[in-house]
């Protein structure tokens, strides 16, 4: 079973930022266009967080800032593209001298071929519950199996966000190749992972999987 989704990627090639600056992009654009749509900041009108897969994501890959929209988020970014004249981050103003927009359509679902994906930004696959279970497990095969199950569940959660529920006979196969890394998130040290995976699942380039994808974590690209 497969279906098609639409993405819009906006990049600012003349501005260079650090990967950790992605959350600053989210804060800036979420405030700048707050009245346009809650999709930009993933909060309800009450101010509460909206617990759904974010349809607008903020990333820095290869030092280049990027906004990625999916389906309604893609349409929203297309409508706002011409309005972006500058970025204001940490008290600094970056004039937008050039910007690129790319609209694409992607198949998602299980494929008959295998595809290799690389994490362009660190993958935060562990939440509070499974982090404790992971640390209590001996390093080696058992930890890899746990991470593999989490990576598959990340893909299934992504599909579910677009109402794609795979029939039982269509299983996601996945081989994970990752290494432990340490990162700071909300002023705390967090365990994250670099590397990639091989799978029969189809994914659009630059979508995020795992935790904190709106802030740029877990961004994948097909190799």
GROMACS .gro file of C-alpha atoms in nm:
model
  223
    1UNK     CA    1   0.000   0.000   0.000
    2UNK     CA    2   0.133   0.342  -0.097
    3UNK     CA    3   0.010   0.697  -0.118
    4UNK     CA    4   0.150   1.034  -0.227
    5UNK     CA    5   0.235   1.333  -0.011
    6UNK     CA    6   0.349   1.681  -0.107
    7UNK     CA    7   0.652   1.861   0.042
    8UNK     CA    8   0.780   2.216   0.012
    9UNK     CA    9   1.138   2.292   0.116
   10UNK     CA   10   1.256   2.652   0.154
   11UNK     CA   11   1.631   2.705   0.194
   12UNK     CA   12   1.846   3.014   0.250
   13UNK     CA   13   2.179   2.926   0.082
   14UNK     CA   14   2.365   3.246   0.172
   15UNK     CA   15   2.298   3.216   0.546
   16UNK     CA   16   2.509   2.976   0.751
   17UNK     CA   17   2.394   2.848   1.090
   18UNK     CA   18   2.477   2.564   1.327
   19UNK     CA   19   2.259   2.254   1.347
   20UNK     CA   20   2.162   2.348   1.702
   21UNK     CA   21   2.011   2.676   1.572
   22UNK     CA   22   1.709   2.497   1.421
   23UNK     CA   23   1.493   2.567   1.728
   24UNK     CA   24   1.569   2.940   1.688
   25UNK     CA   25   1.424   2.925   1.336
   26UNK     CA   26   1.111   2.767   1.483
   27UNK     CA   27   1.080   3.043   1.741
   28UNK     CA   28   1.134   3.319   1.486
   29UNK     CA   29   0.892   3.198   1.218
   30UNK     CA   30   0.639   3.077   1.472
   31UNK     CA   31   0.617   3.432   1.609
   32UNK     CA   32   0.655   3.616   1.277
   33UNK     CA   33   0.360   3.437   1.116
   34UNK     CA   34   0.173   3.340   1.433
   35UNK     CA   35  -0.159   3.468   1.299
   36UNK     CA   36  -0.134   3.261   0.981
   37UNK     CA   37  -0.151   2.908   1.118
   38UNK     CA   38  -0.080   2.699   1.431
   39UNK     CA   39   0.107   2.462   1.196
   40UNK     CA   40   0.408   2.694   1.220
   41UNK     CA   41   0.453   2.648   1.594
   42UNK     CA   42   0.243   2.336   1.666
   43UNK     CA   43   0.051   2.505   1.947
   44UNK     CA   44  -0.323   2.542   1.992
   45UNK     CA   45  -0.484   2.885   2.039
   46UNK     CA   46  -0.481   2.818   2.414
   47UNK     CA   47  -0.100   2.800   2.398
   48UNK     CA   48  -0.091   2.428   2.471
   49UNK     CA   49   0.131   2.205   2.259
   50UNK     CA   50  -0.045   2.015   1.984
   51UNK     CA   51   0.059   1.651   2.004
   52UNK     CA   52   0.064   1.552   1.640
   53UNK     CA   53   0.331   1.499   1.381
   54UNK     CA   54   0.452   1.851   1.287
   55UNK     CA   55   0.365   1.947   0.929
   56UNK     CA   56   0.617   2.234   0.937
   57UNK     CA   57   0.973   2.151   1.046
   58UNK     CA   58   1.282   2.366   1.096
   59UNK     CA   59   1.628   2.231   1.017
   60UNK     CA   60   1.989   2.324   0.955
   61UNK     CA   61   2.162   2.072   0.727
   62UNK     CA   62   2.512   2.137   0.594
   63UNK     CA   63   2.490   2.476   0.776
   64UNK     CA   64   2.199   2.578   0.549
   65UNK     CA   65   1.870   2.681   0.719
   66UNK     CA   66   1.564   2.497   0.589
   67UNK     CA   67   1.189   2.507   0.641
   68UNK     CA   68   1.007   2.189   0.538
   69UNK     CA   69   0.630   2.168   0.498
   70UNK     CA   70   0.424   1.857   0.434
   71UNK     CA   71   0.077   1.859   0.272
   72UNK     CA   72  -0.108   2.151   0.440
   73UNK     CA   73   0.227   2.266   0.574
   74UNK     CA   74   0.368   2.261   0.220
   75UNK     CA   75   0.083   2.481   0.094
   76UNK     CA   76   0.131   2.718   0.387
   77UNK     CA   77   0.505   2.763   0.324
   78UNK     CA   78   0.444   2.822  -0.046
   79UNK     CA   79   0.200   3.103   0.042
   80UNK     CA   80   0.450   3.263   0.284
   81UNK     CA   81   0.760   3.227   0.065
   82UNK     CA   82   0.763   3.580  -0.078
   83UNK     CA   83   0.703   3.735   0.267
   84UNK     CA   84   1.036   3.614   0.410
   85UNK     CA   85   1.274   3.911   0.382
   86UNK     CA   86   1.507   3.851   0.677
   87UNK     CA   87   1.585   3.623   0.970
   88UNK     CA   88   1.627   3.759   1.322
   89UNK     CA   89   1.807   3.519   1.554
   90UNK     CA   90   1.975   3.594   1.889
   91UNK     CA   91   1.955   3.968   1.826
   92UNK     CA   92   2.124   3.938   1.487
   93UNK     CA   93   1.948   4.024   1.161
   94UNK     CA   94   2.030   3.816   0.854
   95UNK     CA   95   1.902   3.978   0.532
   96UNK     CA   96   1.762   3.717   0.293
   97UNK     CA   97   1.947   3.793  -0.030
   98UNK     CA   98   1.847   3.464  -0.192
   99UNK     CA   99   1.608   3.183  -0.112
  100UNK     CA  100   1.508   2.866  -0.289
  101UNK     CA  101   1.178   2.684  -0.290
  102UNK     CA  102   1.130   2.325  -0.402
  103UNK     CA  103   0.793   2.153  -0.431
  104UNK     CA  104   0.795   1.775  -0.466
  105UNK     CA  105   0.563   1.477  -0.452
  106UNK     CA  106   0.672   1.156  -0.283
  107UNK     CA  107   0.540   0.804  -0.251
  108UNK     CA  108   0.520   0.670   0.103
  109UNK     CA  109   0.453   0.311   0.201
  110UNK     CA  110   0.619  -0.028   0.162
  111UNK     CA  111   0.824  -0.083  -0.153
  112UNK     CA  112   0.947  -0.397  -0.328
  113UNK     CA  113   1.306  -0.260  -0.320
  114UNK     CA  114   1.537  -0.169  -0.033
  115UNK     CA  115   1.652   0.191   0.017
  116UNK     CA  116   1.929   0.336   0.232
  117UNK     CA  117   1.869   0.650   0.438
  118UNK     CA  118   2.117   0.860   0.632
  119UNK     CA  119   2.037   1.068   0.941
  120UNK     CA  120   2.141   1.418   0.834
  121UNK     CA  121   2.088   1.536   1.192
  122UNK     CA  122   2.106   1.337   1.515
  123UNK     CA  123   1.823   1.092   1.576
  124UNK     CA  124   1.662   1.112   1.920
  125UNK     CA  125   1.498   0.772   1.926
  126UNK     CA  126   1.472   0.728   2.302
  127UNK     CA  127   1.200   0.873   2.523
  128UNK     CA  128   1.198   0.873   2.903
  129UNK     CA  129   1.062   0.518   2.928
  130UNK     CA  130   1.268   0.336   2.667
  131UNK     CA  131   1.585   0.530   2.758
  132UNK     CA  132   1.583   0.365   3.099
  133UNK     CA  133   1.523   0.025   2.939
  134UNK     CA  134   1.804   0.089   2.692
  135UNK     CA  135   2.054   0.180   2.966
  136UNK     CA  136   1.964  -0.133   3.162
  137UNK     CA  137   2.035  -0.351   2.857
  138UNK     CA  138   2.381  -0.490   2.786
  139UNK     CA  139   2.559  -0.312   2.496
  140UNK     CA  140   2.545  -0.514   2.175
  141UNK     CA  141   2.279  -0.706   1.988
  142UNK     CA  142   1.998  -0.651   2.239
  143UNK     CA  143   2.036  -0.274   2.230
  144UNK     CA  144   2.048  -0.281   1.850
  145UNK     CA  145   1.726  -0.481   1.839
  146UNK     CA  146   1.557  -0.231   2.070
  147UNK     CA  147   1.668   0.061   1.854
  148UNK     CA  148   1.553  -0.123   1.541
  149UNK     CA  149   1.202  -0.165   1.685
  150UNK     CA  150   1.195   0.204   1.775
  151UNK     CA  151   1.310   0.307   1.423
  152UNK     CA  152   1.031   0.098   1.269
  153UNK     CA  153   0.774   0.248   1.506
  154UNK     CA  154   0.898   0.597   1.407
  155UNK     CA  155   0.823   0.519   1.042
  156UNK     CA  156   0.480   0.374   1.125
  157UNK     CA  157   0.399   0.686   1.331
  158UNK     CA  158   0.500   0.902   1.035
  159UNK     CA  159   0.273   0.702   0.804
  160UNK     CA  160  -0.015   0.719   1.052
  161UNK     CA  161   0.010   1.100   1.053
  162UNK     CA  162  -0.092   1.085   0.686
  163UNK     CA  163  -0.364   0.822   0.743
  164UNK     CA  164  -0.155   0.543   0.592
  165UNK     CA  165  -0.212   0.224   0.792
  166UNK     CA  166  -0.027  -0.074   0.651
  167UNK     CA  167  -0.211  -0.407   0.620
  168UNK     CA  168  -0.071  -0.692   0.832
  169UNK     CA  169   0.084  -0.865   0.532
  170UNK     CA  170   0.297  -0.557   0.457
  171UNK     CA  171   0.577  -0.545   0.711
  172UNK     CA  172   0.852  -0.288   0.734
  173UNK     CA  173   1.194  -0.450   0.719
  174UNK     CA  174   1.483  -0.247   0.855
  175UNK     CA  175   1.854  -0.283   0.921
  176UNK     CA  176   1.995  -0.012   1.148
  177UNK     CA  177   2.351   0.119   1.149
  178UNK     CA  178   2.391   0.384   1.420
  179UNK     CA  179   2.644   0.510   1.674
  180UNK     CA  180   2.575   0.672   2.011
  181UNK     CA  181   2.629   1.046   2.038
  182UNK     CA  182   2.571   1.301   2.313
  183UNK     CA  183   2.380   1.622   2.247
  184UNK     CA  184   2.234   1.908   2.449
  185UNK     CA  185   1.858   1.955   2.436
  186UNK     CA  186   1.679   2.213   2.651
  187UNK     CA  187   1.999   2.249   2.858
  188UNK     CA  188   2.019   1.877   2.931
  189UNK     CA  189   2.260   1.615   2.801
  190UNK     CA  190   2.070   1.366   2.585
  191UNK     CA  191   2.166   1.041   2.419
  192UNK     CA  192   2.118   1.054   2.043
  193UNK     CA  193   2.241   0.861   1.740
  194UNK     CA  194   2.415   0.922   1.408
  195UNK     CA  195   2.426   0.685   1.112
  196UNK     CA  196   2.145   0.549   0.900
  197UNK     CA  197   1.932   0.251   0.805
  198UNK     CA  198   1.829   0.032   0.515
  199UNK     CA  199   1.458  -0.042   0.472
  200UNK     CA  200   1.180  -0.128   0.230
  201UNK     CA  201   0.988   0.180   0.351
  202UNK     CA  202   0.956   0.485   0.127
  203UNK     CA  203   1.023   0.822   0.293
  204UNK     CA  204   1.053   1.177   0.155
  205UNK     CA  205   1.391   1.347   0.180
  206UNK     CA  206   1.442   1.575   0.481
  207UNK     CA  207   1.147   1.453   0.690
  208UNK     CA  208   1.214   1.400   1.058
  209UNK     CA  209   1.170   1.075   1.251
  210UNK     CA  210   1.173   1.024   1.627
  211UNK     CA  211   1.158   1.292   1.895
  212UNK     CA  212   1.172   1.671   1.842
  213UNK     CA  213   1.150   1.659   1.463
  214UNK     CA  214   1.003   2.012   1.450
  215UNK     CA  215   1.339   2.130   1.591
  216UNK     CA  216   1.537   1.948   1.323
  217UNK     CA  217   1.625   1.619   1.494
  218UNK     CA  218   1.607   1.288   1.305
  219UNK     CA  219   1.618   1.437   0.955
  220UNK     CA  220   1.663   1.161   0.696
  221UNK     CA  221   1.771   1.161   0.331
  222UNK     CA  222   1.795   0.878   0.087
  223UNK     CA  223   2.151   0.793  -0.012
   0.00000   0.00000   0.00000
